[in-house]
């Protein structure tokens, strides 16, 4: 009888090791490429040993997601215990930064990208999404009890952007030494709390002349454009694994043969989706560069246009979560293109500091918060649809950047 606790402890430790190994593989290669055999090999076991703990791969994937969401929720609850909003935001950021520091120093850490949840069976994803919504509610509680529906919408947007910023942090944190993490943490908190422009709350975007990035429904699209649109929407909603060739073909009411007439493989289509999205984003950036006004006005105009694409255009921009499924060579190319676009945002911020329209924020940190805010906007489409005025939806969402999360709004 005395040995039973040891057996139970050993079982828990081995199970935890399997879950953590699967988490690393999912982040590196995506759900589809993560197999029980690869997980076993990563921790020096054979596949049979892994099936003792997880008879099926989907059970392991669900466990990875469930434990990640549980960790996110516990971090939110710890931050919520602070007595002011600024301290809650600072604590939440600190917990995420220090987790990444521990992982970099060799400690096991579990923070799995959650983009493939909607590729699971309905019962499994319903349970996970319910847990995720509970976690979001904890973060939304940072901002207090909303006085009305307008404030509730604002608090929901702030919570969503804060979570997205921290889920994007593991990706761009790789560019920094852990010795710089404390400084970066301070800069993240400053931007989230107080926004970017010198004149807090300034939001006067100018209209941009369409340079080919908008969808015009009166124009008959080419079939390949239809494939790109359907694939982009499906990957954004269901993840790479859930966006199967069958589903994409069915969405367009065409055969699989028609798909393969245009694309040799699904990965080719995903790469083309990334290319199209980044081309559109780049065109908007360049159009915004040429408008009159301060560099904050130019940046505001770009962000306004890109949010309209994410919220309302039939073909939004592709979420970067699809990166997981690409092979290392293509992933490197796509990440490099993403970094170039982020650096262009950083350039606007530097020039804005020069003309006095942008606060002295860290441009590299701020550019990554901009990227995560844009990237996560697709998930807020239903949120934006509740607004009678689309411009108000965009302005409310981007108020995190224009005035920060501490600002009180009427």
CSV table of C-alpha atoms in Angstrom, one decimal:
chain,number,residue,atom,x,y,z
A,1,UNK,CA,0.0,0.0,0.0
A,2,UNK,CA,2.9,2.4,0.8
A,3,UNK,CA,4.0,2.2,-2.9
A,4,UNK,CA,0.7,3.4,-4.3
A,5,UNK,CA,1.5,7.2,-4.0
A,6,UNK,CA,4.8,6.6,-5.7
A,7,UNK,CA,3.1,4.8,-8.6
A,8,UNK,CA,0.5,7.6,-8.8
A,9,UNK,CA,3.2,10.2,-8.8
A,10,UNK,CA,5.2,8.4,-11.4
A,11,UNK,CA,2.1,8.1,-13.6
A,12,UNK,CA,1.4,11.8,-13.3
A,13,UNK,CA,5.0,12.8,-14.1
A,14,UNK,CA,5.1,10.5,-17.2
A,15,UNK,CA,1.7,11.8,-18.4
A,16,UNK,CA,2.8,15.4,-17.9
A,17,UNK,CA,6.0,14.7,-19.9
A,18,UNK,CA,4.0,13.3,-22.8
A,19,UNK,CA,1.6,16.3,-22.7
A,20,UNK,CA,4.5,18.8,-22.7
A,21,UNK,CA,6.3,17.0,-25.5
A,22,UNK,CA,3.2,17.0,-27.6
A,23,UNK,CA,2.8,20.8,-26.9
A,24,UNK,CA,6.3,21.5,-28.3
A,25,UNK,CA,5.6,19.4,-31.4
A,26,UNK,CA,2.2,21.1,-32.0
A,27,UNK,CA,3.8,24.5,-31.8
A,28,UNK,CA,6.6,23.5,-34.1
A,29,UNK,CA,4.8,21.4,-36.8
A,30,UNK,CA,1.0,21.6,-36.2
A,31,UNK,CA,-1.5,19.1,-35.1
A,32,UNK,CA,-1.5,17.0,-38.3
A,33,UNK,CA,2.2,16.4,-38.2
A,34,UNK,CA,2.2,15.5,-34.5
A,35,UNK,CA,2.0,11.8,-34.0
A,36,UNK,CA,2.1,9.5,-31.0
A,37,UNK,CA,5.3,8.0,-32.4
A,38,UNK,CA,7.0,11.4,-32.6
A,39,UNK,CA,5.9,12.3,-29.1
A,40,UNK,CA,7.2,9.0,-27.8
A,41,UNK,CA,10.6,9.6,-29.6
A,42,UNK,CA,10.9,13.1,-28.1
A,43,UNK,CA,10.9,11.7,-24.5
A,44,UNK,CA,12.7,8.4,-25.1
A,45,UNK,CA,9.7,6.1,-25.0
A,46,UNK,CA,8.1,3.8,-27.5
A,47,UNK,CA,4.7,4.4,-29.0
A,48,UNK,CA,3.1,1.6,-27.0
A,49,UNK,CA,4.1,3.3,-23.8
A,50,UNK,CA,2.4,6.5,-24.9
A,51,UNK,CA,-0.8,4.7,-25.8
A,52,UNK,CA,-1.0,3.4,-22.3
A,53,UNK,CA,-1.6,7.1,-21.2
A,54,UNK,CA,-3.4,8.2,-24.4
A,55,UNK,CA,-4.9,5.4,-26.5
A,56,UNK,CA,-5.7,7.9,-29.3
A,57,UNK,CA,-4.0,10.9,-30.7
A,58,UNK,CA,-7.1,13.1,-30.3
A,59,UNK,CA,-7.2,12.4,-26.6
A,60,UNK,CA,-3.7,13.7,-26.3
A,61,UNK,CA,-4.4,16.8,-28.3
A,62,UNK,CA,-7.4,17.6,-26.2
A,63,UNK,CA,-5.4,17.2,-23.0
A,64,UNK,CA,-2.7,19.6,-24.4
A,65,UNK,CA,-5.3,22.2,-25.2
A,66,UNK,CA,-7.2,21.7,-21.9
A,67,UNK,CA,-4.0,22.1,-19.8
A,68,UNK,CA,-3.0,25.2,-21.8
A,69,UNK,CA,-6.4,26.8,-21.2
A,70,UNK,CA,-6.3,25.9,-17.6
A,71,UNK,CA,-2.8,27.6,-17.3
A,72,UNK,CA,-4.1,30.7,-19.0
A,73,UNK,CA,-7.1,30.8,-16.7
A,74,UNK,CA,-4.9,30.4,-13.6
A,75,UNK,CA,-2.6,33.3,-14.8
A,76,UNK,CA,-5.7,35.5,-15.3
A,77,UNK,CA,-7.0,34.7,-11.9
A,78,UNK,CA,-3.7,35.5,-10.3
A,79,UNK,CA,-3.6,38.8,-12.1
A,80,UNK,CA,-7.2,39.6,-11.2
A,81,UNK,CA,-6.3,39.5,-7.5
A,82,UNK,CA,-4.4,42.7,-7.9
A,83,UNK,CA,-6.2,45.8,-6.6
A,84,UNK,CA,-6.0,48.1,-9.7
A,85,UNK,CA,-6.4,47.7,-13.4
A,86,UNK,CA,-2.9,48.8,-14.1
A,87,UNK,CA,-1.5,46.3,-11.7
A,88,UNK,CA,-3.7,43.5,-13.2
A,89,UNK,CA,-2.4,44.2,-16.7
A,90,UNK,CA,1.2,44.4,-15.4
A,91,UNK,CA,0.9,41.2,-13.5
A,92,UNK,CA,-0.7,39.4,-16.4
A,93,UNK,CA,2.1,40.4,-18.7
A,94,UNK,CA,4.7,39.6,-16.1
A,95,UNK,CA,3.3,36.0,-15.7
A,96,UNK,CA,3.5,35.4,-19.4
A,97,UNK,CA,7.0,36.9,-19.8
A,98,UNK,CA,8.4,35.0,-16.9
A,99,UNK,CA,6.8,31.7,-18.1
A,100,UNK,CA,8.7,32.2,-21.4
A,101,UNK,CA,11.9,33.0,-19.5
A,102,UNK,CA,11.6,29.7,-17.5
A,103,UNK,CA,11.0,27.8,-20.7
A,104,UNK,CA,14.1,29.4,-22.4
A,105,UNK,CA,16.2,28.5,-19.4
A,106,UNK,CA,15.2,24.8,-19.7
A,107,UNK,CA,12.2,24.4,-17.5
A,108,UNK,CA,9.2,22.6,-19.0
A,109,UNK,CA,6.5,25.0,-19.9
A,110,UNK,CA,3.1,24.5,-21.5
A,111,UNK,CA,1.7,27.2,-23.8
A,112,UNK,CA,0.3,25.7,-26.9
A,113,UNK,CA,-1.1,27.6,-29.9
A,114,UNK,CA,-4.9,27.0,-29.8
A,115,UNK,CA,-5.6,27.5,-33.5
A,116,UNK,CA,-6.6,23.9,-34.3
A,117,UNK,CA,-9.3,23.5,-31.6
A,118,UNK,CA,-12.0,23.8,-34.2
A,119,UNK,CA,-10.6,20.9,-36.2
A,120,UNK,CA,-11.6,18.5,-33.3
A,121,UNK,CA,-14.8,16.6,-33.0
A,122,UNK,CA,-17.7,18.8,-32.1
A,123,UNK,CA,-18.1,17.5,-28.5
A,124,UNK,CA,-14.4,18.0,-27.9
A,125,UNK,CA,-14.2,21.5,-29.3
A,126,UNK,CA,-17.4,22.6,-27.5
A,127,UNK,CA,-15.9,21.6,-24.1
A,128,UNK,CA,-12.6,23.3,-24.9
A,129,UNK,CA,-14.2,26.5,-26.2
A,130,UNK,CA,-16.4,26.7,-23.1
A,131,UNK,CA,-13.3,26.6,-21.0
A,132,UNK,CA,-11.6,29.2,-23.2
A,133,UNK,CA,-14.6,31.5,-22.8
A,134,UNK,CA,-14.4,31.1,-19.0
A,135,UNK,CA,-10.7,32.2,-19.2
A,136,UNK,CA,-11.6,35.2,-21.4
A,137,UNK,CA,-14.3,36.2,-18.8
A,138,UNK,CA,-11.5,36.2,-16.1
A,139,UNK,CA,-9.4,38.6,-18.2
A,140,UNK,CA,-12.5,40.8,-19.0
A,141,UNK,CA,-13.1,41.1,-15.3
A,142,UNK,CA,-9.8,43.0,-15.0
A,143,UNK,CA,-11.8,46.0,-16.2
A,144,UNK,CA,-14.6,45.8,-13.7
A,145,UNK,CA,-18.3,45.5,-14.1
A,146,UNK,CA,-19.5,47.2,-17.3
A,147,UNK,CA,-22.1,50.0,-16.8
A,148,UNK,CA,-23.9,49.3,-20.1
A,149,UNK,CA,-23.6,47.4,-23.4
A,150,UNK,CA,-21.2,50.0,-24.9
A,151,UNK,CA,-18.8,49.5,-22.0
A,152,UNK,CA,-19.2,45.7,-22.2
A,153,UNK,CA,-18.2,45.8,-25.8
A,154,UNK,CA,-15.2,47.9,-25.0
A,155,UNK,CA,-14.1,45.6,-22.1
A,156,UNK,CA,-14.5,42.6,-24.4
A,157,UNK,CA,-12.3,44.1,-27.1
A,158,UNK,CA,-9.6,45.0,-24.5
A,159,UNK,CA,-9.6,41.5,-23.0
A,160,UNK,CA,-9.4,40.0,-26.5
A,161,UNK,CA,-6.4,42.2,-27.5
A,162,UNK,CA,-4.6,41.6,-24.2
A,163,UNK,CA,-4.9,37.8,-24.6
A,164,UNK,CA,-3.8,38.0,-28.3
A,165,UNK,CA,-0.8,40.1,-27.4
A,166,UNK,CA,0.3,37.5,-24.9
A,167,UNK,CA,-0.4,34.5,-27.2
A,168,UNK,CA,1.8,36.2,-29.8
A,169,UNK,CA,4.6,37.0,-27.4
A,170,UNK,CA,6.2,33.5,-27.5
A,171,UNK,CA,6.7,34.0,-31.3
A,172,UNK,CA,8.5,37.3,-31.2
A,173,UNK,CA,10.2,36.8,-27.8
A,174,UNK,CA,12.8,34.6,-29.6
A,175,UNK,CA,14.5,37.7,-30.9
A,176,UNK,CA,15.4,38.8,-27.4
A,177,UNK,CA,17.8,37.5,-24.8
A,178,UNK,CA,16.2,36.6,-21.5
A,179,UNK,CA,18.4,39.3,-20.1
A,180,UNK,CA,16.3,41.8,-21.9
A,181,UNK,CA,12.9,40.4,-20.9
A,182,UNK,CA,12.4,42.7,-17.9
A,183,UNK,CA,12.8,45.8,-20.1
A,184,UNK,CA,10.6,44.4,-22.8
A,185,UNK,CA,7.9,43.6,-20.2
A,186,UNK,CA,7.9,47.2,-19.0
A,187,UNK,CA,7.5,48.4,-22.6
A,188,UNK,CA,4.6,46.1,-23.3
A,189,UNK,CA,2.7,47.2,-20.2
A,190,UNK,CA,3.3,50.9,-21.0
A,191,UNK,CA,1.9,50.5,-24.6
A,192,UNK,CA,-1.1,48.5,-23.5
A,193,UNK,CA,-1.9,50.9,-20.7
A,194,UNK,CA,-1.3,54.2,-22.3
A,195,UNK,CA,-1.5,53.7,-26.1
A,196,UNK,CA,0.8,55.1,-28.8
A,197,UNK,CA,0.0,58.8,-29.8
A,198,UNK,CA,1.2,61.8,-27.8
A,199,UNK,CA,-2.3,63.2,-27.8
A,200,UNK,CA,-4.1,60.4,-26.0
A,201,UNK,CA,-7.3,59.3,-27.7
A,202,UNK,CA,-6.4,61.0,-31.0
A,203,UNK,CA,-8.2,59.1,-33.8
A,204,UNK,CA,-8.6,60.9,-37.2
A,205,UNK,CA,-7.8,58.3,-39.9
A,206,UNK,CA,-8.0,59.5,-43.5
A,207,UNK,CA,-9.6,57.4,-46.2
A,208,UNK,CA,-7.2,55.5,-48.5
A,209,UNK,CA,-7.8,55.0,-52.2
A,210,UNK,CA,-8.2,51.4,-52.9
A,211,UNK,CA,-5.0,50.0,-54.3
A,212,UNK,CA,-6.4,46.5,-55.1
A,213,UNK,CA,-6.7,45.1,-51.5
A,214,UNK,CA,-10.5,45.3,-51.2
A,215,UNK,CA,-13.0,42.8,-52.5
A,216,UNK,CA,-15.5,44.2,-54.9
A,217,UNK,CA,-18.5,41.9,-55.1
A,218,UNK,CA,-19.7,43.4,-58.3
A,219,UNK,CA,-16.6,42.1,-60.0
A,220,UNK,CA,-16.6,38.5,-61.1
A,221,UNK,CA,-13.6,36.8,-59.4
A,222,UNK,CA,-11.3,34.4,-61.0
A,223,UNK,CA,-11.6,30.8,-59.7
A,224,UNK,CA,-8.2,30.9,-58.1
A,225,UNK,CA,-9.2,34.0,-56.2
A,226,UNK,CA,-12.3,32.1,-55.0
A,227,UNK,CA,-10.0,29.3,-53.8
A,228,UNK,CA,-7.8,31.8,-51.9
A,229,UNK,CA,-10.8,33.4,-50.3
A,230,UNK,CA,-12.4,30.2,-49.2
A,231,UNK,CA,-9.2,28.8,-47.9
A,232,UNK,CA,-8.3,31.9,-46.0
A,233,UNK,CA,-11.7,32.1,-44.3
A,234,UNK,CA,-11.7,28.3,-43.5
A,235,UNK,CA,-8.1,28.3,-42.1
A,236,UNK,CA,-8.9,31.4,-40.0
A,237,UNK,CA,-12.0,29.6,-38.6
A,238,UNK,CA,-11.0,26.0,-38.4
A,239,UNK,CA,-7.2,26.0,-38.5
A,240,UNK,CA,-5.0,24.3,-41.0
A,241,UNK,CA,-6.1,20.8,-40.2
A,242,UNK,CA,-9.8,21.7,-40.3
A,243,UNK,CA,-9.5,23.4,-43.7
A,244,UNK,CA,-9.4,20.2,-45.7
A,245,UNK,CA,-9.3,20.1,-49.5
A,246,UNK,CA,-12.8,18.5,-49.4
A,247,UNK,CA,-14.2,21.3,-47.3
A,248,UNK,CA,-12.6,24.0,-49.5
A,249,UNK,CA,-14.0,22.4,-52.6
A,250,UNK,CA,-17.4,21.9,-51.1
A,251,UNK,CA,-17.6,25.5,-50.0
A,252,UNK,CA,-17.1,26.5,-53.6
A,253,UNK,CA,-19.3,23.7,-55.0
A,254,UNK,CA,-16.5,22.4,-57.1
A,255,UNK,CA,-14.7,19.1,-57.4
A,256,UNK,CA,-11.4,18.1,-55.8
A,257,UNK,CA,-10.1,17.8,-59.3
A,258,UNK,CA,-10.8,21.4,-59.9
A,259,UNK,CA,-8.8,22.3,-56.8
A,260,UNK,CA,-5.8,20.2,-57.9
A,261,UNK,CA,-6.0,21.8,-61.3
A,262,UNK,CA,-5.0,25.1,-59.7
A,263,UNK,CA,-2.8,23.8,-56.9
A,264,UNK,CA,-0.4,20.8,-56.6
A,265,UNK,CA,-1.0,20.5,-52.9
A,266,UNK,CA,-2.8,22.1,-50.0
A,267,UNK,CA,0.4,23.7,-48.7
A,268,UNK,CA,0.8,25.5,-52.0
A,269,UNK,CA,-2.6,27.1,-51.5
A,270,UNK,CA,-1.7,28.1,-47.9
A,271,UNK,CA,1.5,29.7,-49.1
A,272,UNK,CA,-0.4,31.6,-51.7
A,273,UNK,CA,-2.9,32.7,-49.1
A,274,UNK,CA,0.0,34.1,-47.0
A,275,UNK,CA,1.5,35.8,-50.1
A,276,UNK,CA,-1.8,37.4,-51.0
A,277,UNK,CA,-2.5,38.6,-47.4
A,278,UNK,CA,1.0,40.1,-47.0
A,279,UNK,CA,0.8,41.7,-50.4
A,280,UNK,CA,-2.5,43.4,-49.4
A,281,UNK,CA,-1.1,44.5,-46.0
A,282,UNK,CA,2.0,45.9,-47.7
A,283,UNK,CA,-0.1,47.8,-50.2
A,284,UNK,CA,-2.2,49.4,-47.4
A,285,UNK,CA,1.0,50.4,-45.6
A,286,UNK,CA,2.4,52.0,-48.7
A,287,UNK,CA,-0.8,53.9,-49.4
A,288,UNK,CA,-0.9,55.2,-45.9
A,289,UNK,CA,2.7,56.4,-46.1
A,290,UNK,CA,1.6,58.8,-48.8
A,291,UNK,CA,-1.3,60.5,-47.1
A,292,UNK,CA,-0.9,64.0,-45.6
A,293,UNK,CA,-0.6,64.6,-41.9
A,294,UNK,CA,1.5,63.4,-39.0
A,295,UNK,CA,2.9,59.9,-38.9
A,296,UNK,CA,0.3,58.9,-36.3
A,297,UNK,CA,-2.4,60.1,-38.8
A,298,UNK,CA,-0.8,57.9,-41.4
A,299,UNK,CA,-0.5,54.9,-39.1
A,300,UNK,CA,-4.1,55.5,-38.0
A,301,UNK,CA,-5.3,55.5,-41.6
A,302,UNK,CA,-3.5,52.2,-42.2
A,303,UNK,CA,-4.8,50.5,-39.1
A,304,UNK,CA,-8.4,51.7,-39.9
A,305,UNK,CA,-8.2,50.2,-43.4
A,306,UNK,CA,-6.8,46.9,-42.2
A,307,UNK,CA,-9.4,46.5,-39.5
A,308,UNK,CA,-12.1,47.1,-42.1
A,309,UNK,CA,-10.6,44.2,-44.1
A,310,UNK,CA,-10.5,42.0,-41.0
A,311,UNK,CA,-14.0,42.9,-39.8
A,312,UNK,CA,-16.0,43.3,-43.0
A,313,UNK,CA,-14.3,42.3,-46.2
A,314,UNK,CA,-15.4,38.9,-47.7
A,315,UNK,CA,-11.7,38.0,-47.9
A,316,UNK,CA,-9.9,38.9,-44.6
A,317,UNK,CA,-6.2,38.6,-44.0
A,318,UNK,CA,-4.9,35.1,-43.1
A,319,UNK,CA,-4.2,34.5,-39.5
A,320,UNK,CA,-0.5,33.7,-38.7
A,321,UNK,CA,-1.6,30.6,-36.8
A,322,UNK,CA,-1.5,28.7,-40.1
A,323,UNK,CA,2.3,29.0,-39.9
A,324,UNK,CA,2.4,25.9,-37.6
A,325,UNK,CA,1.6,23.5,-40.4
A,326,UNK,CA,4.3,24.7,-42.9
A,327,UNK,CA,7.6,23.0,-43.3
A,328,UNK,CA,10.6,24.8,-41.8
A,329,UNK,CA,11.9,26.3,-45.0
A,330,UNK,CA,8.5,27.9,-46.0
A,331,UNK,CA,7.9,28.9,-42.4
A,332,UNK,CA,11.1,30.8,-42.3
A,333,UNK,CA,10.2,32.7,-45.5
A,334,UNK,CA,6.8,33.6,-44.2
A,335,UNK,CA,8.0,34.7,-40.8
A,336,UNK,CA,10.7,36.8,-42.5
A,337,UNK,CA,8.0,38.6,-44.6
A,338,UNK,CA,5.9,39.1,-41.5
A,339,UNK,CA,8.9,40.6,-39.7
A,340,UNK,CA,9.5,43.0,-42.6
A,341,UNK,CA,5.9,44.3,-42.4
A,342,UNK,CA,6.3,44.7,-38.6
A,343,UNK,CA,9.5,46.7,-39.1
A,344,UNK,CA,7.6,49.0,-41.5
A,345,UNK,CA,5.2,49.7,-38.7
A,346,UNK,CA,8.2,50.3,-36.5
A,347,UNK,CA,9.4,52.8,-39.0
A,348,UNK,CA,6.1,54.8,-38.9
A,349,UNK,CA,6.5,54.9,-35.1
A,350,UNK,CA,10.0,56.2,-35.2
A,351,UNK,CA,9.1,58.9,-37.7
A,352,UNK,CA,6.1,59.7,-35.5
A,353,UNK,CA,8.3,60.2,-32.5
A,354,UNK,CA,10.4,62.5,-34.7
A,355,UNK,CA,7.4,64.7,-35.7
A,356,UNK,CA,6.0,64.7,-32.2
A,357,UNK,CA,2.8,62.7,-32.9
A,358,UNK,CA,3.9,59.4,-31.3
A,359,UNK,CA,5.0,58.9,-27.6
A,360,UNK,CA,8.5,57.6,-26.9
A,361,UNK,CA,7.4,54.0,-27.1
A,362,UNK,CA,9.7,51.1,-28.1
A,363,UNK,CA,8.9,50.8,-31.8
A,364,UNK,CA,9.9,47.2,-32.1
A,365,UNK,CA,7.7,46.2,-29.2
A,366,UNK,CA,4.8,48.4,-30.3
A,367,UNK,CA,5.0,47.0,-33.9
A,368,UNK,CA,4.5,43.5,-32.5
A,369,UNK,CA,1.5,44.6,-30.5
A,370,UNK,CA,0.1,46.1,-33.6
A,371,UNK,CA,0.6,42.8,-35.5
A,372,UNK,CA,-1.1,40.8,-32.8
A,373,UNK,CA,-4.0,43.2,-32.7
A,374,UNK,CA,-4.5,43.0,-36.4
A,375,UNK,CA,-4.0,39.2,-36.4
A,376,UNK,CA,-6.6,38.7,-33.7
A,377,UNK,CA,-9.2,41.0,-35.2
A,378,UNK,CA,-10.6,38.3,-37.4
A,379,UNK,CA,-11.8,36.5,-34.2
A,380,UNK,CA,-13.7,39.7,-33.3
A,381,UNK,CA,-15.9,39.7,-36.5
A,382,UNK,CA,-19.0,38.7,-34.6
A,383,UNK,CA,-18.2,41.3,-32.0
A,384,UNK,CA,-17.9,44.0,-34.7
A,385,UNK,CA,-21.1,42.9,-36.4
A,386,UNK,CA,-23.1,44.0,-33.3
A,387,UNK,CA,-22.3,47.7,-34.0
A,388,UNK,CA,-24.8,49.7,-36.0
A,389,UNK,CA,-21.9,51.9,-37.2
A,390,UNK,CA,-18.9,49.9,-38.7
A,391,UNK,CA,-16.6,52.9,-38.1
A,392,UNK,CA,-17.5,52.9,-34.4
A,393,UNK,CA,-16.6,49.2,-34.2
A,394,UNK,CA,-13.1,49.8,-35.7
A,395,UNK,CA,-12.5,52.9,-33.5
A,396,UNK,CA,-13.6,51.1,-30.4
A,397,UNK,CA,-11.4,48.1,-31.1
A,398,UNK,CA,-8.3,50.2,-32.0
A,399,UNK,CA,-8.8,52.5,-29.0
A,400,UNK,CA,-6.4,50.2,-27.2
A,401,UNK,CA,-3.7,51.6,-29.5
A,402,UNK,CA,-5.0,55.2,-29.6
A,403,UNK,CA,-5.5,55.7,-25.9
A,404,UNK,CA,-4.6,52.5,-24.0
A,405,UNK,CA,-6.5,50.2,-21.7
A,406,UNK,CA,-6.6,52.5,-18.7
A,407,UNK,CA,-8.6,55.2,-20.5
A,408,UNK,CA,-12.2,55.8,-19.4
A,409,UNK,CA,-14.6,56.2,-22.2
A,410,UNK,CA,-18.2,57.5,-22.3
